[in-house]
PDB file of C-alpha atoms in Angstrom:
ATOM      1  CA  UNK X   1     -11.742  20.135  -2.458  1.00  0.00           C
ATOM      2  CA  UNK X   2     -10.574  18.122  -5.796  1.00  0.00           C
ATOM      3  CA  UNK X   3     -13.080  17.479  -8.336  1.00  0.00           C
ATOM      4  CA  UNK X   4     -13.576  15.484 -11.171  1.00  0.00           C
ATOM      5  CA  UNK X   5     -15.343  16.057 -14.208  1.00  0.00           C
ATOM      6  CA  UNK X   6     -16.379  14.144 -17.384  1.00  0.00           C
ATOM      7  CA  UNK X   7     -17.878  15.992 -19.736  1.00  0.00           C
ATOM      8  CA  UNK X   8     -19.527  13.582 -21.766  1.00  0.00           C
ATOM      9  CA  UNK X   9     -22.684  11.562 -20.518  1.00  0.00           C
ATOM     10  CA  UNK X  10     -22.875   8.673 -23.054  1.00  0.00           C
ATOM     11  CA  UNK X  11     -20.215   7.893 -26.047  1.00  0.00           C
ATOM     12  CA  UNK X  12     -20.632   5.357 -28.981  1.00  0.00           C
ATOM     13  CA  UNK X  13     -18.293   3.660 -30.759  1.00  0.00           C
ATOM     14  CA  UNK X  14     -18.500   1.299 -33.492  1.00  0.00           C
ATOM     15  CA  UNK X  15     -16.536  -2.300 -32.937  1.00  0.00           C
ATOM     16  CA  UNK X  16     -12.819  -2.128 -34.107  1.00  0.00           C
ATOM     17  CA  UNK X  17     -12.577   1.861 -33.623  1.00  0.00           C
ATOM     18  CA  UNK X  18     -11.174   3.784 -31.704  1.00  0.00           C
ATOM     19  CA  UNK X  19     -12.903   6.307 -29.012  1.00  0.00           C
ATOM     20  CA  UNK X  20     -11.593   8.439 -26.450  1.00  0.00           C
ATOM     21  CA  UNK X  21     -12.887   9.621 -22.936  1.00  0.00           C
ATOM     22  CA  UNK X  22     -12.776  13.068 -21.362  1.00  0.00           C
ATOM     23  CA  UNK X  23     -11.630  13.971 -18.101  1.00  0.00           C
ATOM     24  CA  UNK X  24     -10.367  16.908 -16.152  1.00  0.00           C
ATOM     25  CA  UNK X  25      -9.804  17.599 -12.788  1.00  0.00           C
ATOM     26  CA  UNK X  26      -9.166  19.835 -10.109  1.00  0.00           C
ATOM     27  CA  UNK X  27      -6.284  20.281  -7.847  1.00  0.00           C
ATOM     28  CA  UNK X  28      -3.721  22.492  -5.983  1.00  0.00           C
ATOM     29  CA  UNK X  29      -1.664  19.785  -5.386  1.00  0.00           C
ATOM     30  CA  UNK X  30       1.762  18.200  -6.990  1.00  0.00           C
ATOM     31  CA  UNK X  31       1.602  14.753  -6.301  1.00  0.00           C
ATOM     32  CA  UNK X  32      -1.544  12.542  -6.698  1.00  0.00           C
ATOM     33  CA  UNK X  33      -2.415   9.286  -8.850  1.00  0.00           C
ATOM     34  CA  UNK X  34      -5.637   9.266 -11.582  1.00  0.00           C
ATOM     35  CA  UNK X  35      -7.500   5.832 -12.282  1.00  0.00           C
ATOM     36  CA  UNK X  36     -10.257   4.873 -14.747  1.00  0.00           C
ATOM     37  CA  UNK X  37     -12.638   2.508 -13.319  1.00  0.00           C
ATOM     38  CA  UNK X  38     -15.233   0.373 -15.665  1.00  0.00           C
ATOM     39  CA  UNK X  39     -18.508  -0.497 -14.512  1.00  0.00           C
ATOM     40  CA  UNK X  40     -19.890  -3.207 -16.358  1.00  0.00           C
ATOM     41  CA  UNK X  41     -23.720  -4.434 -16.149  1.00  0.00           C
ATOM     42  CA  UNK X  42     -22.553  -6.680 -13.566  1.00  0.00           C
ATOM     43  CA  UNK X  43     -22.066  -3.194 -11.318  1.00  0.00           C
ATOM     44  CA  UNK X  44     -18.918  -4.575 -10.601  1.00  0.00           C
ATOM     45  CA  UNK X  45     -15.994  -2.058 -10.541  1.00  0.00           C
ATOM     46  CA  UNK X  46     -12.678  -3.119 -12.375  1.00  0.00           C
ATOM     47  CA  UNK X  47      -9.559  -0.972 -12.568  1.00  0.00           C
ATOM     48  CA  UNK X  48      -8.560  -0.150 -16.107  1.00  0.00           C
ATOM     49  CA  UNK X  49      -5.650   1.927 -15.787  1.00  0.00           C
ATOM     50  CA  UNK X  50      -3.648   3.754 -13.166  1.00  0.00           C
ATOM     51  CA  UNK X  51      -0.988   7.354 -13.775  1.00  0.00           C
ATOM     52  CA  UNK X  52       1.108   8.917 -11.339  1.00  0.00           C
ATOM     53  CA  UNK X  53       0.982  12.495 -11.498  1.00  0.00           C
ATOM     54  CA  UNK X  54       4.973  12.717 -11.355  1.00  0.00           C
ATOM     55  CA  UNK X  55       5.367  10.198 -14.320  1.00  0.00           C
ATOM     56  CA  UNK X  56       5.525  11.928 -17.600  1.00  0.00           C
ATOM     57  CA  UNK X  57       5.048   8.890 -19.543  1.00  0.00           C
ATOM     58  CA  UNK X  58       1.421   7.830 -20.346  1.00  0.00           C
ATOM     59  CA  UNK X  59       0.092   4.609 -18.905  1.00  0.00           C
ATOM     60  CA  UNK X  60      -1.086   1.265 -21.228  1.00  0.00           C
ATOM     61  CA  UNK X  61      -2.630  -1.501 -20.863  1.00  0.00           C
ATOM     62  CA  UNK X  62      -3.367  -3.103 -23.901  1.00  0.00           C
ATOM     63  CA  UNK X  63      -5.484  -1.785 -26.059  1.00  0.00           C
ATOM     64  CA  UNK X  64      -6.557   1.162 -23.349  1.00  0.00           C
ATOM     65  CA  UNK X  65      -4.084   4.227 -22.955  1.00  0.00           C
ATOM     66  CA  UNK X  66      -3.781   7.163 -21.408  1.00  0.00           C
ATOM     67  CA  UNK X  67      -3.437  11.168 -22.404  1.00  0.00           C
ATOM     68  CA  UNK X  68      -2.035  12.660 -19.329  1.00  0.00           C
ATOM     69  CA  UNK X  69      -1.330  16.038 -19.442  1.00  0.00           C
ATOM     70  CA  UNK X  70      -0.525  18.000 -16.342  1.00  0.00           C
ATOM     71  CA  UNK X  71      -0.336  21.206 -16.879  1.00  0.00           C
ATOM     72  CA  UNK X  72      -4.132  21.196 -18.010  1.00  0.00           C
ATOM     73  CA  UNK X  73      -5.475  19.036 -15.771  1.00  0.00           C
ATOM     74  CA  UNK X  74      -6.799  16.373 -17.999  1.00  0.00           C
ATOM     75  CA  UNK X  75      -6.611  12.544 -17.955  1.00  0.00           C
ATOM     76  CA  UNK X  76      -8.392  11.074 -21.501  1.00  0.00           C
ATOM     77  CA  UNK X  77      -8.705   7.534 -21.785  1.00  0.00           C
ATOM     78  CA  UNK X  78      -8.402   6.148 -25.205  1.00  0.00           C
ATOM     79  CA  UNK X  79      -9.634   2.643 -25.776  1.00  0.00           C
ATOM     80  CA  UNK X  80      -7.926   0.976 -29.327  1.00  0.00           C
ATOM     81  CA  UNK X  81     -10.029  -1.869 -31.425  1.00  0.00           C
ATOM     82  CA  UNK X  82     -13.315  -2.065 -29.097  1.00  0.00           C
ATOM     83  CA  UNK X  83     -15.073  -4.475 -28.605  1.00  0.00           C
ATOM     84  CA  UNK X  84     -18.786  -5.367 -27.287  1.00  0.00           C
ATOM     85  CA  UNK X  85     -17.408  -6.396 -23.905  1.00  0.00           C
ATOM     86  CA  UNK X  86     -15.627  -2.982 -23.658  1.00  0.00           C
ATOM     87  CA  UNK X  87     -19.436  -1.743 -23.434  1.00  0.00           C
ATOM     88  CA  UNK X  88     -19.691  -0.205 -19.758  1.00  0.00           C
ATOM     89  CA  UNK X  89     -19.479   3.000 -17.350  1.00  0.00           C
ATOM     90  CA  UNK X  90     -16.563   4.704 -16.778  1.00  0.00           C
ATOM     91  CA  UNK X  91     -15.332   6.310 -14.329  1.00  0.00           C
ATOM     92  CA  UNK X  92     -12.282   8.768 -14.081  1.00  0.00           C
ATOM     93  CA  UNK X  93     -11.337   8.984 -10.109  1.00  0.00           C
ATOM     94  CA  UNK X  94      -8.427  11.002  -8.288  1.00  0.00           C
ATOM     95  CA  UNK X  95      -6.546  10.354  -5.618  1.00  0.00           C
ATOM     96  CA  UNK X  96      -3.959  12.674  -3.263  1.00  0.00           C
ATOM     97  CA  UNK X  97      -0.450  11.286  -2.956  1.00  0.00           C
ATOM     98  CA  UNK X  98      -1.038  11.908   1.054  1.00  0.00           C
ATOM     99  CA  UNK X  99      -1.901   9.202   3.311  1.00  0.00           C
ATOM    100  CA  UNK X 100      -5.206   8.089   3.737  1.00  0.00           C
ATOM    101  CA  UNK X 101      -6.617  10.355   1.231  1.00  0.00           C
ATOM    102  CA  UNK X 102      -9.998   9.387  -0.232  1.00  0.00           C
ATOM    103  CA  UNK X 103     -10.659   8.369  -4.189  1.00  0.00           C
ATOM    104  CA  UNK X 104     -12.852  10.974  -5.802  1.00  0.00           C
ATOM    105  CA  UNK X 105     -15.006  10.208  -8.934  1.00  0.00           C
ATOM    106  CA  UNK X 106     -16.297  11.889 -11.766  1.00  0.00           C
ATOM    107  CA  UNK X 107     -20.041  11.147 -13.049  1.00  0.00           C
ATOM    108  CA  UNK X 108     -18.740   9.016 -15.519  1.00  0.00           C
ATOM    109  CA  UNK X 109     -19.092   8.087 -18.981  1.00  0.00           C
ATOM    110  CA  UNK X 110     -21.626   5.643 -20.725  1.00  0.00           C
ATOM    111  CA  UNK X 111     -20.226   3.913 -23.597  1.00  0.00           C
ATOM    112  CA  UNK X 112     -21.883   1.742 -25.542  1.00  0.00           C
ATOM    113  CA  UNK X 113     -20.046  -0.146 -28.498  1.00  0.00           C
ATOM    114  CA  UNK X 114     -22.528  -0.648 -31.929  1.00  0.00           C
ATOM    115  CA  UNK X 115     -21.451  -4.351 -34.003  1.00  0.00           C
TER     116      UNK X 115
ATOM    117  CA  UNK S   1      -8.855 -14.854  -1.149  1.00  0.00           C
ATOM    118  CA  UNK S   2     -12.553 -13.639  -1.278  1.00  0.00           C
ATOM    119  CA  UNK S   3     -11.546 -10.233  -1.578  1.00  0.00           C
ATOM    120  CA  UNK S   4     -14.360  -7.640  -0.905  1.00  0.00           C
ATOM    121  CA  UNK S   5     -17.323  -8.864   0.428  1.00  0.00           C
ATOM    122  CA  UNK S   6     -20.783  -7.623   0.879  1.00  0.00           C
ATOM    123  CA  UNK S   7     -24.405  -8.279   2.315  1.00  0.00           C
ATOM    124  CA  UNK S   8     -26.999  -8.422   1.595  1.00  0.00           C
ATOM    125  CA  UNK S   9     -26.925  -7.754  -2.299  1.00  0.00           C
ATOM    126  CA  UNK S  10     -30.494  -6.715  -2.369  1.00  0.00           C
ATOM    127  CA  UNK S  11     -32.722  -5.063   0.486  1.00  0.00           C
ATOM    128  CA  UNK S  12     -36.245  -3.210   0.398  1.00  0.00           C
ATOM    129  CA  UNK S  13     -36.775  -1.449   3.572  1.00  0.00           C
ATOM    130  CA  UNK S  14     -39.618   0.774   4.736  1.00  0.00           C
ATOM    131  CA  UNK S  15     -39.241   4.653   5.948  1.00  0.00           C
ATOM    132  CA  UNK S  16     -38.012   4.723   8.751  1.00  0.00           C
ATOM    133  CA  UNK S  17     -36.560   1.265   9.358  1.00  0.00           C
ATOM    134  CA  UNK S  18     -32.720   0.585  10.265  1.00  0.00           C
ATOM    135  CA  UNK S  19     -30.822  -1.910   8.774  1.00  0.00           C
ATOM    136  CA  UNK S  20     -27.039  -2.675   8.758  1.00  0.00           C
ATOM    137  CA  UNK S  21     -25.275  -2.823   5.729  1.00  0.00           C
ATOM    138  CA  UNK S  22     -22.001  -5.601   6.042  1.00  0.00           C
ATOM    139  CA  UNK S  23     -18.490  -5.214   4.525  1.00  0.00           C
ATOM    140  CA  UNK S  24     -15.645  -7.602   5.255  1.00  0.00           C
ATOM    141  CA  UNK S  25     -12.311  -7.305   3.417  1.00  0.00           C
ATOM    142  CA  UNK S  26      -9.655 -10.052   3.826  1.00  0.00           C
ATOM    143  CA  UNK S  27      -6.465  -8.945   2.403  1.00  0.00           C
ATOM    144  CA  UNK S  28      -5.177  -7.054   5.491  1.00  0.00           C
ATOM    145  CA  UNK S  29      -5.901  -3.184   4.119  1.00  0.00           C
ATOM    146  CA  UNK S  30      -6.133  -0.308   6.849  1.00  0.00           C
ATOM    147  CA  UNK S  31      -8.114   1.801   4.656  1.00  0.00           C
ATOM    148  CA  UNK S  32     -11.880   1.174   4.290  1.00  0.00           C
ATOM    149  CA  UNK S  33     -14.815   3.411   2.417  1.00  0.00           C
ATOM    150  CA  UNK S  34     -18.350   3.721   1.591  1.00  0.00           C
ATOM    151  CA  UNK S  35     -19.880   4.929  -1.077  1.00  0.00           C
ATOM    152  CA  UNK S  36     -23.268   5.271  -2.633  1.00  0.00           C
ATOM    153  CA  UNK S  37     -24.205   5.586  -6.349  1.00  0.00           C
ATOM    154  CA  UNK S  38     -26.627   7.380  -8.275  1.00  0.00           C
ATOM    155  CA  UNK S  39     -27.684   7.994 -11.818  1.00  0.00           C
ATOM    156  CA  UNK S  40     -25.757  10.607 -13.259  1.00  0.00           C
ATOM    157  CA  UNK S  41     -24.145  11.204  -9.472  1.00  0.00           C
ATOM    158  CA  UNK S  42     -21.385   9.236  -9.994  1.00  0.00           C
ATOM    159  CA  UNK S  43     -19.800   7.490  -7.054  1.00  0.00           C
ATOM    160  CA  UNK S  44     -19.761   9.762  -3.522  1.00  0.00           C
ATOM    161  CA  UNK S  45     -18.001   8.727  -0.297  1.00  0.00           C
ATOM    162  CA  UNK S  46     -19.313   8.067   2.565  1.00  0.00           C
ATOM    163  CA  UNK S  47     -17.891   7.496   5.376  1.00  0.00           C
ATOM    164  CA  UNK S  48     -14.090   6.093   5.772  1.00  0.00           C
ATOM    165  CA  UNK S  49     -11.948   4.807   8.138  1.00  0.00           C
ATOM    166  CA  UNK S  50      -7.955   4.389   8.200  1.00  0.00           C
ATOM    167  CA  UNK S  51      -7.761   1.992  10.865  1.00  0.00           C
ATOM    168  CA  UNK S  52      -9.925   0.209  13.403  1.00  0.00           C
ATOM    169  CA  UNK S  53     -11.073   2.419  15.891  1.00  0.00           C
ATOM    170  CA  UNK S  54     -10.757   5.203  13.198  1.00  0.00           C
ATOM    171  CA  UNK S  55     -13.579   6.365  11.231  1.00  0.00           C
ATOM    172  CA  UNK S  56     -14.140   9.722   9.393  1.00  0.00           C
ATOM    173  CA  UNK S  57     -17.339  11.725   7.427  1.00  0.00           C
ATOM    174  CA  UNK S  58     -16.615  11.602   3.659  1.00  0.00           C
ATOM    175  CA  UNK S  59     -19.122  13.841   1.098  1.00  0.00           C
ATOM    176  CA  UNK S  60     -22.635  12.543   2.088  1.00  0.00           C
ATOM    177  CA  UNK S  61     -22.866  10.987   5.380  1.00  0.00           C
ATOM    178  CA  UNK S  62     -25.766  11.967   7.110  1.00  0.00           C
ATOM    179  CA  UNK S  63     -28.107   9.330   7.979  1.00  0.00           C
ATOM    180  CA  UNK S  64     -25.480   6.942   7.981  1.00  0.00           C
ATOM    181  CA  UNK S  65     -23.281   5.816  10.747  1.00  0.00           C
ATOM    182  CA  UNK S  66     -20.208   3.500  10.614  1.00  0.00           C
ATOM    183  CA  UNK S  67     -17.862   1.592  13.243  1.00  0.00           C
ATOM    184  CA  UNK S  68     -14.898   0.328  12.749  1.00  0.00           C
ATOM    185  CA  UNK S  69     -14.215  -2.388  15.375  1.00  0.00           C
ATOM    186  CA  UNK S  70     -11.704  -4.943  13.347  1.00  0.00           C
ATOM    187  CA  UNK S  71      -9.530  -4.215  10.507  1.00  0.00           C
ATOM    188  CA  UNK S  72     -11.347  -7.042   8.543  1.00  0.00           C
ATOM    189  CA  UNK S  73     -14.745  -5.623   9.098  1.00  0.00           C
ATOM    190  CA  UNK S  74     -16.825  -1.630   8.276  1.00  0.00           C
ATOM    191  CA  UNK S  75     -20.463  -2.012   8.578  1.00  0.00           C
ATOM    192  CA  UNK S  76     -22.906   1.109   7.718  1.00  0.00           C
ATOM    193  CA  UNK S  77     -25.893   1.366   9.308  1.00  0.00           C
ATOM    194  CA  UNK S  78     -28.527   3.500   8.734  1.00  0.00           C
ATOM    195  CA  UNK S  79     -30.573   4.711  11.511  1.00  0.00           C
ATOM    196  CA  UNK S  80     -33.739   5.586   9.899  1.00  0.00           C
ATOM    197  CA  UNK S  81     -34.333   4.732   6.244  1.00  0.00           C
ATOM    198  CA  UNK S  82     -35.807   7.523   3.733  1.00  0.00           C
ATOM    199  CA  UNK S  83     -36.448   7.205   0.337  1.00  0.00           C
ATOM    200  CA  UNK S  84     -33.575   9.284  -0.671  1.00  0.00           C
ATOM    201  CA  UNK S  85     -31.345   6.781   0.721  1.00  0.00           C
ATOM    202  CA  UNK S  86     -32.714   4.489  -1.996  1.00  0.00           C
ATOM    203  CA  UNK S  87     -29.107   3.550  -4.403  1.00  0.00           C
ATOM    204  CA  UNK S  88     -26.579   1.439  -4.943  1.00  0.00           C
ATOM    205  CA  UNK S  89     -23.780   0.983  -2.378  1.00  0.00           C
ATOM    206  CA  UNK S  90     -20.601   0.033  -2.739  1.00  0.00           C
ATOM    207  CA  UNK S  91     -18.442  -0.658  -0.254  1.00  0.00           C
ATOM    208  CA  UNK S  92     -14.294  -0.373  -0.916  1.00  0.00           C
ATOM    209  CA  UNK S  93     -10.686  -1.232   0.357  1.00  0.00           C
ATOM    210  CA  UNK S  94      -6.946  -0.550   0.141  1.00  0.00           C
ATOM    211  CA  UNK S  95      -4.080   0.210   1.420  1.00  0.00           C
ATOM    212  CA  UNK S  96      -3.406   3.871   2.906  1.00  0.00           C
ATOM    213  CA  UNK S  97      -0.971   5.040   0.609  1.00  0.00           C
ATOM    214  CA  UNK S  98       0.943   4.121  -3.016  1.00  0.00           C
ATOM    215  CA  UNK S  99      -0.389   3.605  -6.460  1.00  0.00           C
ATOM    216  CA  UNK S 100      -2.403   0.745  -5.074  1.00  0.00           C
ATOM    217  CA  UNK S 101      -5.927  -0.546  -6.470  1.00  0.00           C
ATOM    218  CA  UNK S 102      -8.614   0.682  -4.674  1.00  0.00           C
ATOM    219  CA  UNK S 103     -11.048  -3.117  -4.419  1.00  0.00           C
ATOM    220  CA  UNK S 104     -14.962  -2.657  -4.272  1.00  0.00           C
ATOM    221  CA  UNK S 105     -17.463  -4.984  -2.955  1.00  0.00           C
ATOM    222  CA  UNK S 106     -19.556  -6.441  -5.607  1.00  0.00           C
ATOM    223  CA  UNK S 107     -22.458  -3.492  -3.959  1.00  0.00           C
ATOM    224  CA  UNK S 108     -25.875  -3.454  -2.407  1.00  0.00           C
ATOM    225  CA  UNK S 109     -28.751  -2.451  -4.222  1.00  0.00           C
ATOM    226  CA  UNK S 110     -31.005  -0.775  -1.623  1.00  0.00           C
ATOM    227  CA  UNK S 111     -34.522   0.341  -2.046  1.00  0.00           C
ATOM    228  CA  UNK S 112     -36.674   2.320   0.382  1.00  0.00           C
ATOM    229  CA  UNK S 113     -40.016   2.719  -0.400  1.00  0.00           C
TER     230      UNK S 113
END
């Protein structure tokens, strides 16, 4: 079975730098898509950022980016400038490229942002 | 477009009482899961279904039972509460295959005392 891990429990960051989440993963397969998820107070879940494993290029969106790198399993998120609303869980998740696969998570990452 | 919906967004239940937990999605997606959070668990699946009339055991699904009768619609029930079933739950949608975003419910907070 995939798994998902995050290393790190809680991360701080002052506002205006720069930090960067840990995640690896497990698979034997070729073709699946990684997320980041952010979990907010609110408990709502919002999509950060999506990569598909075939894509060499690293995905951005704004000020978050990606580190994708295959061959060792690992999906870091790096979030430029933060700011207090950036302040949240995160979650890394994967996904198989076969139908009706489910999304796996990691434990996630608390990140708190310090004015 | 409401999106993912849930209810109730709070519940206190006693052990060994059932309760149904609603979901409702309106933007047409076959796939449909459940999952429960805990601190420092992360989020683990369910239950999941790929279609009405299709449902399937995800990670942690016992004491939990799910039907799917409509594609709009994927209640959970749980038969018999216990206090480990005390989390937050989160119900989810999207479609079965593709780079697409996988929408959650805004969750349940349940508490079984």
């Amino acid at each position: 079975a995939q798994t998902v891990t995050q290393s790190q429990p809680e991360m701080s960051v002052q506002e205006a730098e720069t930090v960067t989440l840990s995640c690896t993963y497990d698979t034997s397969e070729s073709d699946y898509y990684l997320f980041w998820y952010k979990q907010p107070p609110s408990r709502q879940m919002i999509l950060v950022i999506r990569q598909e494993a075939y894509k060499q290029q690293n995905a951005t969106e704004n000020r978050f980016s990606v580190n994708f790198q295959k061959a060792a399993k690992s999906f870091s998120l790096k979030i430029s400038d933060s700011q207090l609303g950036d302040a949240a869980m995160y979650f890394c998740a994967y996904r198989s490229a076969r139908r009706n696969t489910p999304l796996v998570f990691g434990k996630g990452t608390r990140l708190s942002v310090i004015a | 477009n409401a999106g993912v919906t849930q209810t109730p967004k709070f519940q206190v239940l006693k052990t060994g009482q059932s309760m149904t937990l609603q979901c409702a999605q309106d933007m047409n997606h076959e796939y449909m899961s459940w999952y429960r959070q805990d601190p420092g668990m992360g989020l683990r699946l369910i239950h999941y279904s790929v279609g009405a009339g299709i449902t399937d055991q995800g990670e942690v699904p016992n004491g939990y039972n799910v039907s799917r009768s409509t594609t709009e619609d994927f209640p959970l029930r749980l038969l018999s509460a216990a206090p480990s079933q005390t989390s937050v739950y989160f119900c989810a949608s999207r479609r079965t295959r593709g780079l697409y975003e996988q929408y959650f419910g805004p969750g349940t907070r349940l508490t079984v005392t």
